[in-house]
């Protein structure tokens, strides 16, 4: 308990007596987390845009004459990939056709009875889920035909996979670079205190006693850097949202406050954790080296 | 605590042999001068005792501890029992004299009131009460030396190691410091002093061990500094 009080006091000593290095660490953490945050936000937006397009894909299932849609509706209800399924009766189909064709639709009704079959409009979340779905639907004996836009689905599947890989890679790279930069900045800060650490070791301070102030300081600076980064990202992103709304309204970027808030909380936690882990690693490495007997 | 060294050899990189087959036995409460020409291995011997170095060969025990077997977690507790005055003081220049002492006590996890009382007490004992708020750069060499001594004695160690505590000091200051070391020894602490200070060695005769090229050449109960060829 006593040691913890000393640790807190020493943390503030570290922070303010050597404010130049604290500031350097803070600014570095903020810049690095700003870039990391933006990369994350970009990936999130990309993912959302693609999934909107993917979710809009419709598979049309036409039933054989005299069959209603029940067998297909019952089947797709058991499929976890299906996000929605709507049965369309011949009457509804005719209505739609009329609305589309206007006067020419009369030709259809000239025959007297409605020639259109029952059909079902099925939607899934991801483009790559369409191919297996279609395979299952064709196998249903009551189904006459399954229609979907094959080329588009293929392309979307490819784009979606590529986008996931690319944004994942960029994110991982950004995370690695952030960690390295923060780690090395903290290492410099610790190196500048080497005399103090060495003397502490020589007079019999425990490793925990020596590292605690550095770890608390690292966590605080990481968290502080994250707050600055969040403020910066919020400012930039707000103006991007405005610009998109006025000049590119079809672009479907994330504006949902809850999603953004969650994202910022995650970034904050990342900053604090990075500061904590990096300073802990750096200081334990340093202490191990310094206390190794020659 | 007593010190036993048996067959201790220390070889550094590039085959520099700093100590060779040293056998040394110091009883609890003894006072011992370690003399010898520059590079003869005095500092190396003290650093083996403070566990900054590990002997290449041979056995070293201090009290009931085998220094080769001290683990990472036990080392801090061993160091608290061994007070060291370093040849280069190792004071922190942005802390005051008093803080340099209390900092070491805090590092042992003692509560603030005990730290304050003890730090004030030892700073007073080394005669720096009026200068306790000055930082090392504002203190003279002898005063810095005394801060280093105060810090080393603060934890009431059982073994006290001093590396040239009177180097570069005038005779009067040296005498004060010698009296300080003798008073630490009078309290029952085992004291080892590495020194070149023939005035002090001859004025305050104690057991004397002379190192020569890393080997013990003399070990006398009340030895004089003068070397054999000077006699
Ligand atoms: N860390 C080290 N690495 C390599 N060689 C070392 C190291 N420390 C000491 N030595 C060598 O060991 C020998 C003994 O050095 P030591 O410092 O023990 O001498 P000393 O008796 O204390 O000398 P002085 O009176 O000048 O302080 C010297 O030759 C020195 O160069
Ligand atoms: Mg020396």
Coordinates of C-alpha atoms and ligand atoms in Angstrom, one line a residue:
Chain A
X1 CA 0.0 0.0 0.0
X2 CA 2.8 2.4 1.0
X3 CA 4.7 1.4 -2.1
X4 CA 1.6 2.2 -4.2
X5 CA 1.5 5.7 -2.8
X6 CA 5.2 6.2 -3.6
X7 CA 4.5 4.8 -7.1
X8 CA 1.7 7.4 -7.7
X9 CA 3.9 10.2 -6.5
X10 CA 6.8 9.0 -8.6
X11 CA 4.4 8.7 -11.6
X12 CA 3.6 12.4 -11.3
X13 CA 7.3 13.2 -10.8
X14 CA 8.0 11.3 -14.0
X15 CA 5.2 13.0 -15.9
X16 CA 5.9 16.6 -14.9
X17 CA 9.6 16.8 -14.0
X18 CA 10.3 15.4 -17.4
X19 CA 7.4 17.0 -19.2
X20 CA 9.3 17.2 -22.5
X21 CA 9.5 13.4 -22.8
X22 CA 5.9 13.0 -21.5
X23 CA 4.8 15.4 -24.1
X24 CA 6.7 13.6 -26.8
X25 CA 5.2 10.3 -25.8
X26 CA 1.7 11.8 -25.6
X27 CA 2.0 13.4 -29.1
X28 CA 3.4 10.3 -30.6
X29 CA 0.7 8.1 -29.1
X30 CA -1.9 10.6 -30.3
X31 CA -0.6 10.7 -33.9
X32 CA -0.2 7.0 -34.1
X33 CA -3.6 6.3 -32.7
X34 CA -5.1 8.9 -35.0
X35 CA -3.8 7.0 -38.0
X36 CA -4.8 3.6 -36.5
X37 CA -8.3 5.0 -35.7
X38 CA -8.8 6.3 -39.2
X39 CA -7.7 3.1 -40.7
X40 CA -10.2 1.3 -38.5
X41 CA -12.9 3.7 -39.4
X42 CA -12.2 3.4 -43.1
X43 CA -12.3 -0.4 -42.9
X44 CA -15.5 -0.2 -41.0
X45 CA -17.1 2.0 -43.6
X46 CA -15.8 -0.2 -46.5
X47 CA -17.3 -3.2 -44.8
X48 CA -20.6 -1.5 -44.3
X49 CA -20.9 -0.3 -47.9
X50 CA -20.2 -3.7 -49.3
X51 CA -22.6 -5.4 -47.0
X52 CA -25.3 -3.0 -47.9
X53 CA -24.9 -3.9 -51.6
X54 CA -24.6 -7.6 -50.8
X55 CA -27.7 -7.5 -48.6
X56 CA -29.6 -5.9 -51.4
X57 CA -29.1 -8.9 -53.7
X58 CA -32.3 -10.8 -54.4
X59 CA -32.8 -14.4 -55.4
X60 CA -36.1 -15.1 -57.1
X61 CA -37.5 -18.6 -56.8
X62 CA -40.4 -19.5 -59.1
X63 CA -42.7 -22.3 -58.2
X64 CA -44.1 -24.9 -60.6
X65 CA -47.6 -24.4 -61.8
X66 CA -50.2 -25.1 -59.2
X67 CA -47.7 -25.1 -56.4
X68 CA -47.8 -22.4 -53.7
X69 CA -44.7 -21.0 -52.0
X70 CA -45.0 -22.9 -48.7
X71 CA -42.3 -25.6 -49.3
X72 CA -39.7 -22.9 -50.1
X73 CA -40.7 -20.6 -47.3
X74 CA -40.5 -23.5 -44.9
X75 CA -37.0 -24.5 -46.2
X76 CA -35.4 -21.1 -46.2
X77 CA -36.7 -20.4 -42.6
X78 CA -34.3 -23.2 -41.5
X79 CA -31.3 -21.6 -43.2
X80 CA -29.2 -19.3 -41.0
X81 CA -27.7 -17.4 -43.9
X82 CA -31.1 -16.1 -45.1
X83 CA -32.0 -12.7 -43.8
X84 CA -35.4 -12.3 -45.4
X85 CA -37.9 -14.3 -47.5
X86 CA -41.1 -12.9 -48.9
X87 CA -43.7 -15.0 -50.7
X88 CA -45.3 -13.3 -53.8
X89 CA -48.7 -14.6 -54.8
X90 CA -49.7 -14.7 -58.5
X91 CA -52.1 -11.8 -57.8
X92 CA -49.3 -9.7 -56.2
X93 CA -47.0 -10.6 -59.1
X94 CA -49.6 -9.4 -61.6
X95 CA -50.0 -6.2 -59.7
X96 CA -46.3 -5.6 -59.9
X97 CA -46.3 -6.4 -63.6
X98 CA -49.2 -4.0 -64.3
X99 CA -47.4 -1.3 -62.4
X100 CA -44.3 -1.9 -64.5
X101 CA -45.8 -2.4 -67.9
X102 CA -48.9 -0.2 -67.7
X103 CA -51.3 -0.9 -70.7
X104 CA -49.3 -3.7 -72.2
X105 CA -50.1 -5.8 -69.1
X106 CA -53.5 -6.2 -70.4
X107 CA -52.1 -8.8 -72.8
X108 CA -51.4 -11.0 -69.9
X109 CA -54.9 -11.0 -68.6
X110 CA -56.4 -11.5 -72.0
X111 CA -55.8 -15.1 -71.5
X112 CA -58.5 -15.0 -68.8
X113 CA -56.8 -16.6 -65.9
X114 CA -53.6 -15.4 -64.2
X115 CA -50.7 -17.3 -65.8
X116 CA -48.1 -16.2 -63.2
X117 CA -46.8 -18.7 -60.7
X118 CA -46.1 -18.2 -57.0
X119 CA -42.6 -17.0 -56.2
X120 CA -40.4 -16.2 -53.3
X121 CA -37.9 -13.3 -53.0
X122 CA -35.0 -14.5 -50.8
X123 CA -32.1 -12.3 -49.4
X124 CA -28.9 -13.2 -47.7
X125 CA -26.2 -11.1 -46.0
X126 CA -23.2 -12.0 -48.0
X127 CA -22.7 -12.5 -51.8
X128 CA -20.7 -15.6 -51.3
X129 CA -23.7 -17.2 -49.5
X130 CA -25.8 -17.0 -52.7
X131 CA -24.3 -19.9 -54.7
X132 CA -25.0 -22.6 -52.0
X133 CA -28.4 -21.2 -51.4
X134 CA -29.3 -21.5 -55.1
X135 CA -28.0 -25.1 -55.2
X136 CA -30.3 -26.0 -52.3
X137 CA -33.3 -24.2 -53.8
X138 CA -33.0 -25.9 -57.3
X139 CA -33.1 -29.2 -55.5
X140 CA -36.6 -28.6 -54.2
X141 CA -39.0 -30.6 -56.5
X142 CA -41.8 -27.9 -56.4
X143 CA -39.4 -25.3 -57.7
X144 CA -39.5 -24.5 -61.4
X145 CA -36.7 -21.9 -61.7
X146 CA -34.3 -19.8 -59.6
X147 CA -33.2 -16.4 -60.9
X148 CA -30.4 -14.3 -59.7
X149 CA -27.7 -12.1 -61.2
X150 CA -24.8 -14.5 -61.3
X151 CA -22.1 -12.2 -62.7
X152 CA -22.9 -9.5 -60.2
X153 CA -22.8 -12.0 -57.3
X154 CA -19.5 -13.4 -58.5
X155 CA -17.9 -9.9 -58.7
X156 CA -19.3 -8.8 -55.4
X157 CA -18.0 -12.0 -53.8
X158 CA -14.5 -11.2 -55.1
X159 CA -14.6 -7.5 -54.2
X160 CA -15.9 -8.3 -50.7
X161 CA -13.2 -10.9 -50.1
X162 CA -10.5 -8.6 -51.4
X163 CA -11.8 -5.6 -49.4
X164 CA -11.8 -7.7 -46.2
X165 CA -8.3 -8.9 -46.8
X166 CA -7.0 -5.5 -47.7
X167 CA -8.5 -3.6 -44.9
X168 CA -7.6 -6.4 -42.5
X169 CA -4.0 -6.2 -43.6
X170 CA -3.8 -2.4 -43.4
X171 CA -5.3 -2.5 -40.0
X172 CA -2.8 -5.2 -38.7
X173 CA 0.0 -3.2 -40.3
X174 CA -1.2 0.0 -38.7
X175 CA -1.5 -1.8 -35.3
X176 CA 2.0 -3.2 -35.6
X177 CA 3.5 0.1 -36.5
X178 CA 1.6 1.9 -33.7
X179 CA 2.9 -0.6 -31.2
X180 CA 6.5 -0.3 -32.4
X181 CA 6.4 3.5 -32.4
X182 CA 4.8 3.7 -28.9
X183 CA 7.1 1.0 -27.6
X184 CA 10.2 2.8 -28.8
X185 CA 9.1 6.2 -27.6
X186 CA 8.5 4.8 -24.1
X187 CA 11.8 3.0 -24.3
X188 CA 13.6 6.3 -24.9
X189 CA 11.7 7.8 -22.0
X190 CA 12.8 4.9 -19.8
X191 CA 16.4 5.0 -21.1
X192 CA 16.6 8.7 -20.0
X193 CA 15.9 7.5 -16.5
X194 CA 18.5 4.7 -16.6
X195 CA 20.7 6.3 -13.9
X196 CA 17.8 6.4 -11.5
X197 CA 16.7 2.9 -12.2
X198 CA 20.3 1.6 -11.8
X199 CA 20.7 3.3 -8.5
X200 CA 17.3 2.0 -7.3
X201 CA 18.4 -1.5 -8.2
X202 CA 21.7 -1.1 -6.3
X203 CA 20.0 0.1 -3.1
X204 CA 17.6 -2.9 -3.2
X205 CA 14.4 -1.7 -4.8
X206 CA 12.2 -4.5 -6.1
X207 CA 11.4 -4.7 -9.8
X208 CA 7.7 -4.0 -9.1
X209 CA 8.6 -0.9 -7.1
X210 CA 10.8 0.4 -10.0
X211 CA 8.5 -0.4 -12.8
X212 CA 5.1 0.6 -11.4
X213 CA 5.5 4.4 -12.0
X214 CA 6.6 3.7 -15.5
X215 CA 3.7 1.4 -16.2
X216 CA 1.2 3.8 -14.7
X217 CA 2.8 6.7 -16.7
X218 CA 2.7 4.6 -19.9
X219 CA -1.0 3.7 -19.4
X220 CA -1.9 7.3 -18.7
X221 CA -0.1 8.7 -21.7
X222 CA -1.6 5.9 -23.9
X223 CA -5.0 6.8 -22.7
X224 CA -4.4 10.5 -23.0
X225 CA -3.0 10.1 -26.5
X226 CA -6.2 8.1 -27.4
X227 CA -8.4 10.9 -26.2
X228 CA -6.5 13.4 -28.3
X229 CA -6.7 11.1 -31.3
X230 CA -10.4 10.6 -30.8
X231 CA -11.0 14.3 -30.6
X232 CA -9.0 14.7 -33.8
X233 CA -10.8 11.9 -35.6
X234 CA -14.1 13.2 -34.5
X235 CA -13.3 16.6 -35.9
X236 CA -12.1 15.2 -39.3
X237 CA -14.8 12.7 -39.6
X238 CA -17.6 15.2 -38.8
X239 CA -16.4 17.4 -41.7
X240 CA -16.2 14.3 -44.0
X241 CA -19.7 13.4 -43.0
X242 CA -20.9 16.8 -43.9
X243 CA -19.1 16.9 -47.2
X244 CA -20.5 13.4 -48.1
X245 CA -24.0 14.4 -47.2
X246 CA -24.0 17.4 -49.5
X247 CA -21.9 16.3 -52.4
X248 CA -22.0 12.4 -52.4
X249 CA -25.3 11.6 -50.9
X250 CA -25.4 8.1 -52.4
X251 CA -22.2 7.2 -50.4
X252 CA -23.4 5.2 -47.5
X253 CA -20.9 6.1 -44.7
X254 CA -21.4 5.4 -41.0
X255 CA -23.2 8.2 -39.2
X256 CA -24.8 6.2 -36.4
X257 CA -23.7 7.7 -33.1
X258 CA -23.8 4.5 -31.2
X259 CA -21.5 2.7 -33.6
X260 CA -19.1 5.6 -33.6
X261 CA -19.2 5.8 -29.8
X262 CA -18.4 2.1 -29.5
X263 CA -15.6 2.6 -32.0
X264 CA -14.1 5.4 -30.0
X265 CA -14.4 3.5 -26.8
X266 CA -12.5 0.7 -28.4
X267 CA -9.8 3.1 -29.6
X268 CA -9.5 4.5 -26.1
X269 CA -9.1 1.0 -24.6
X270 CA -6.6 0.2 -27.3
X271 CA -4.5 3.3 -26.5
X272 CA -4.5 2.6 -22.7
X273 CA -3.7 -1.1 -23.3
X274 CA -0.9 -0.2 -25.7
X275 CA 0.6 2.2 -23.3
X276 CA 0.3 -0.3 -20.5
X277 CA 1.8 -3.3 -22.3
X278 CA 4.5 -1.3 -24.1
X279 CA 5.7 0.4 -20.9
X280 CA 5.6 -2.8 -19.0
X281 CA 7.6 -4.6 -21.7
X282 CA 10.1 -1.8 -22.1
X283 CA 10.7 -1.3 -18.4
X284 CA 11.0 -5.0 -17.6
X285 CA 13.4 -5.5 -20.4
X286 CA 15.4 -2.6 -19.2
X287 CA 15.5 -3.8 -15.6
X288 CA 16.4 -7.3 -16.6
X289 CA 19.4 -6.0 -18.5
X290 CA 20.5 -3.5 -15.9
X291 CA 20.3 -6.1 -13.1
X292 CA 22.0 -8.9 -14.9
X293 CA 25.3 -9.6 -13.0
X294 CA 28.4 -9.4 -15.1
Chain B
X1 CA 27.5 -10.9 8.7
X2 CA 30.6 -12.7 7.9
X3 CA 32.2 -13.0 4.4
X4 CA 33.8 -16.1 3.0
X5 CA 35.6 -16.1 -0.3
X6 CA 37.2 -19.4 -1.5
X7 CA 39.2 -19.7 -4.7
X8 CA 37.5 -16.7 -6.2
X9 CA 38.6 -15.8 -9.8
X10 CA 37.1 -13.2 -12.0
X11 CA 37.9 -13.1 -15.6
X12 CA 36.4 -10.4 -17.8
X13 CA 36.1 -10.3 -21.6
X14 CA 39.3 -10.5 -23.6
X15 CA 40.8 -12.7 -20.8
X16 CA 41.4 -9.8 -18.4
X17 CA 41.9 -11.6 -15.0
X18 CA 40.9 -9.1 -12.3
X19 CA 40.9 -11.5 -9.4
X20 CA 42.8 -14.8 -9.2
X21 CA 42.3 -17.5 -6.6
X22 CA 41.3 -15.2 -3.8
X23 CA 40.7 -16.7 -0.4
X24 CA 39.4 -14.2 2.1
X25 CA 37.6 -14.7 5.4
X26 CA 36.1 -11.7 7.2
X27 CA 34.3 -12.2 10.5
X28 CA 31.1 -10.5 11.5
X29 CA 31.9 -7.1 12.9
X30 CA 35.5 -6.8 11.5
X31 CA 37.0 -3.8 9.8
X32 CA 39.2 -4.4 6.8
X33 CA 41.2 -2.2 4.4
X34 CA 41.6 -3.4 0.9
X35 CA 44.7 -1.8 -0.7
X36 CA 46.7 -2.3 -3.8
X37 CA 47.9 -0.5 -6.9
X38 CA 45.4 0.7 -9.4
X39 CA 43.9 -2.1 -11.4
X40 CA 44.8 -4.7 -8.7
X41 CA 41.1 -5.8 -8.3
X42 CA 39.8 -3.9 -5.3
X43 CA 36.6 -2.6 -7.0
X44 CA 36.0 -6.0 -8.6
X45 CA 36.2 -7.7 -5.2
X46 CA 33.7 -5.3 -3.7
X47 CA 31.4 -5.6 -6.7
X48 CA 31.4 -9.4 -6.4
X49 CA 30.2 -8.9 -2.8
X50 CA 27.4 -6.5 -3.8
X51 CA 26.5 -9.0 -6.5
X52 CA 27.0 -6.6 -9.4
X53 CA 29.5 -9.2 -10.6
X54 CA 29.5 -12.9 -10.3
X55 CA 32.7 -14.7 -9.7
X56 CA 33.9 -16.8 -12.7
X57 CA 35.1 -19.5 -10.3
X58 CA 35.1 -20.1 -6.6
X59 CA 32.6 -19.8 -3.7
X60 CA 31.4 -16.6 -2.1
X61 CA 29.1 -16.6 0.9
X62 CA 27.9 -13.6 2.9
X63 CA 26.1 -14.5 6.1
X64 CA 24.2 -17.6 5.1
X65 CA 23.8 -16.7 1.5
X66 CA 25.7 -18.3 -1.4
X67 CA 26.0 -15.3 -3.8
X68 CA 25.9 -17.6 -6.8
X69 CA 22.5 -18.9 -5.8
X70 CA 20.7 -15.6 -5.1
X71 CA 17.6 -15.4 -7.3
X72 CA 16.1 -12.5 -9.1
X73 CA 13.5 -11.9 -6.4
X74 CA 15.9 -12.3 -3.5
X75 CA 18.5 -9.9 -4.8
X76 CA 16.8 -6.7 -3.6
X77 CA 16.6 -8.1 -0.1
X78 CA 20.3 -9.0 -0.1
X79 CA 21.2 -5.6 -1.3
X80 CA 19.4 -4.0 1.6
X81 CA 21.6 -5.9 3.9
X82 CA 24.8 -4.7 2.1
X83 CA 25.4 -0.9 2.2
X84 CA 27.6 0.3 -0.6
X85 CA 29.5 3.6 -1.1
X86 CA 30.4 3.6 -4.7
X87 CA 33.6 5.0 -6.1
X88 CA 31.6 7.4 -8.2
X89 CA 28.9 8.0 -5.4
X90 CA 25.9 7.3 -7.8
X91 CA 23.8 10.1 -6.3
X92 CA 20.8 11.4 -8.2
X93 CA 21.5 15.0 -9.2
X94 CA 18.0 16.2 -9.2
X95 CA 17.2 15.1 -5.7
X96 CA 18.3 16.9 -2.6
X97 CA 20.8 15.3 -0.1
X98 CA 17.9 14.3 2.1
X99 CA 15.9 13.0 -0.8
X100 CA 18.8 10.9 -2.0
X101 CA 18.7 9.1 1.3
X102 CA 14.9 8.9 1.7
X103 CA 14.5 7.7 -1.9
X104 CA 16.6 4.6 -1.0
X105 CA 14.5 3.9 2.1
X106 CA 11.3 4.3 0.2
X107 CA 12.5 1.8 -2.3
X108 CA 12.5 -0.7 0.5
X109 CA 8.8 0.0 1.0
X110 CA 9.1 1.7 4.4
X111 CA 6.2 4.0 5.4
X112 CA 6.8 7.8 5.0
X113 CA 7.1 8.6 8.7
X114 CA 9.8 6.0 9.3
X115 CA 11.6 7.1 6.1
X116 CA 11.6 10.8 7.2
X117 CA 12.8 10.1 10.7
X118 CA 15.6 7.7 9.6
X119 CA 16.7 10.0 6.7
X120 CA 16.9 13.0 9.0
X121 CA 18.8 10.9 11.5
X122 CA 21.5 9.7 9.2
X123 CA 21.9 13.0 7.4
X124 CA 22.5 14.6 10.8
X125 CA 25.0 11.8 11.7
X126 CA 27.1 12.6 8.6
X127 CA 27.0 16.3 9.5
X128 CA 24.9 17.5 6.6
X129 CA 21.9 18.7 8.5
X130 CA 22.3 22.3 7.4
X131 CA 22.9 21.3 3.8
X132 CA 20.2 18.6 3.6
X133 CA 18.1 20.5 1.0
X134 CA 21.0 21.1 -1.4
X135 CA 21.4 18.9 -4.5
X136 CA 24.6 17.0 -5.2
X137 CA 25.9 19.6 -7.8
X138 CA 25.7 22.2 -5.1
X139 CA 27.7 20.1 -2.6
X140 CA 31.5 19.7 -2.3
X141 CA 33.1 16.4 -3.1
X142 CA 33.5 15.5 0.6
X143 CA 29.8 16.4 1.2
X144 CA 28.7 14.3 -1.7
X145 CA 30.8 11.5 -0.3
X146 CA 29.0 11.9 3.0
X147 CA 25.5 11.8 1.3
X148 CA 26.6 8.5 -0.3
X149 CA 27.7 7.2 3.1
X150 CA 24.4 8.3 4.7
X151 CA 22.4 6.5 2.0
X152 CA 24.4 3.3 2.4
X153 CA 24.0 3.3 6.2
X154 CA 20.4 4.3 6.3
X155 CA 19.1 0.7 6.0
X156 CA 21.3 -0.3 8.9
X157 CA 23.1 -2.9 6.7
X158 CA 25.1 -5.8 8.2
X159 CA 27.9 -5.4 5.7
X160 CA 29.2 -2.0 4.6
X161 CA 31.4 -1.7 1.5
X162 CA 33.1 1.6 0.7
X163 CA 35.1 2.1 -2.5
X164 CA 37.7 4.8 -2.0
X165 CA 35.6 6.9 0.4
X166 CA 38.5 9.4 1.0
X167 CA 39.7 9.7 -2.5
X168 CA 40.5 13.3 -3.4
X169 CA 39.7 14.6 0.0
X170 CA 41.8 16.8 2.3
X171 CA 43.2 15.2 5.5
X172 CA 40.6 16.7 7.8
X173 CA 37.6 15.6 5.7
X174 CA 39.2 12.2 5.3
X175 CA 39.5 11.9 9.0
X176 CA 35.9 12.8 9.5
X177 CA 34.9 10.2 7.1
X178 CA 37.2 7.6 8.6
X179 CA 35.6 8.3 12.0
X180 CA 32.2 7.8 10.5
X181 CA 33.2 4.4 9.0
X182 CA 34.7 3.4 12.3
X183 CA 31.5 4.3 14.2
X184 CA 29.5 2.3 11.7
X185 CA 31.8 -0.6 12.5
X186 CA 31.6 0.0 16.2
X187 CA 27.9 -0.6 15.9
X188 CA 28.6 -4.2 14.8
X189 CA 28.7 -3.8 11.1
X190 CA 31.3 -5.6 9.0
X191 CA 33.1 -2.9 7.1
X192 CA 35.3 -3.3 4.0
X193 CA 37.1 -0.2 2.7
X194 CA 39.0 -0.1 -0.6
X195 CA 41.5 2.7 -0.4
X196 CA 44.7 4.3 -1.7
X197 CA 44.8 6.7 1.3
X198 CA 48.0 5.8 3.1
X199 CA 47.6 8.6 5.7
X200 CA 44.3 7.1 6.9
X201 CA 45.5 3.5 6.8
X202 CA 48.5 4.3 8.8
X203 CA 46.6 6.6 11.2
X204 CA 43.8 4.2 11.9
X205 CA 45.5 0.8 11.9
X206 CA 43.2 -2.1 11.1
X207 CA 43.3 -5.4 9.4
X208 CA 44.8 -4.8 5.9
X209 CA 44.6 -6.9 2.8
X210 CA 46.8 -6.0 -0.1
X211 CA 45.9 -7.1 -3.7
X212 CA 48.5 -7.4 -6.3
X213 CA 47.5 -8.3 -9.9
X214 CA 44.3 -9.8 -8.6
X215 CA 45.9 -12.0 -5.9
X216 CA 46.2 -11.4 -2.2
X217 CA 49.8 -10.5 -1.4
X218 CA 49.4 -9.4 2.2
X219 CA 46.9 -10.0 5.0
X220 CA 47.9 -8.4 8.3
X221 CA 46.1 -7.8 11.5
X222 CA 47.2 -4.2 12.0
X223 CA 49.0 -3.6 8.8
X224 CA 50.8 -0.5 7.5
X225 CA 50.2 0.9 4.1
X226 CA 53.8 0.8 3.2
X227 CA 54.6 -1.9 0.7
X228 CA 57.2 -4.5 1.2
X229 CA 59.8 -2.9 -1.1
X230 CA 59.3 0.4 0.6
X231 CA 60.2 -0.9 4.0
Ligands
LIG1 N1 33.5 -4.4 -16.2 C1 34.8 -4.7 -16.6 N2 35.0 -5.2 -17.8 C2 36.3 -5.6 -18.2 N3 37.4 -5.4 -17.4 C3 37.2 -4.9 -16.1 C4 35.9 -4.5 -15.7 N4 36.0 -4.0 -14.4 C5 37.3 -4.1 -14.1 N5 38.0 -4.6 -15.1 C6 39.4 -4.8 -15.1 O1 39.8 -5.6 -14.0 C7 41.0 -5.1 -13.4 C8 40.8 -4.7 -12.0 O2 40.0 -3.5 -11.9 P1 39.4 -2.9 -10.6 O3 38.5 -1.8 -10.9 O4 38.9 -4.0 -9.7 O5 40.7 -2.3 -10.0 P2 40.9 -1.4 -8.7 O6 41.8 -2.1 -7.8 O7 39.6 -1.0 -8.2 O8 41.6 -0.1 -9.3 P3 41.5 1.4 -8.8 O9 42.4 1.6 -7.6 O10 42.1 2.2 -10.0 O11 40.1 1.7 -8.6 C9 41.4 -3.9 -14.3 O12 42.4 -4.4 -15.2 C10 40.2 -3.5 -15.1 O13 40.5 -3.1 -16.4
LIG2 MG1 38.5 0.8 -8.0

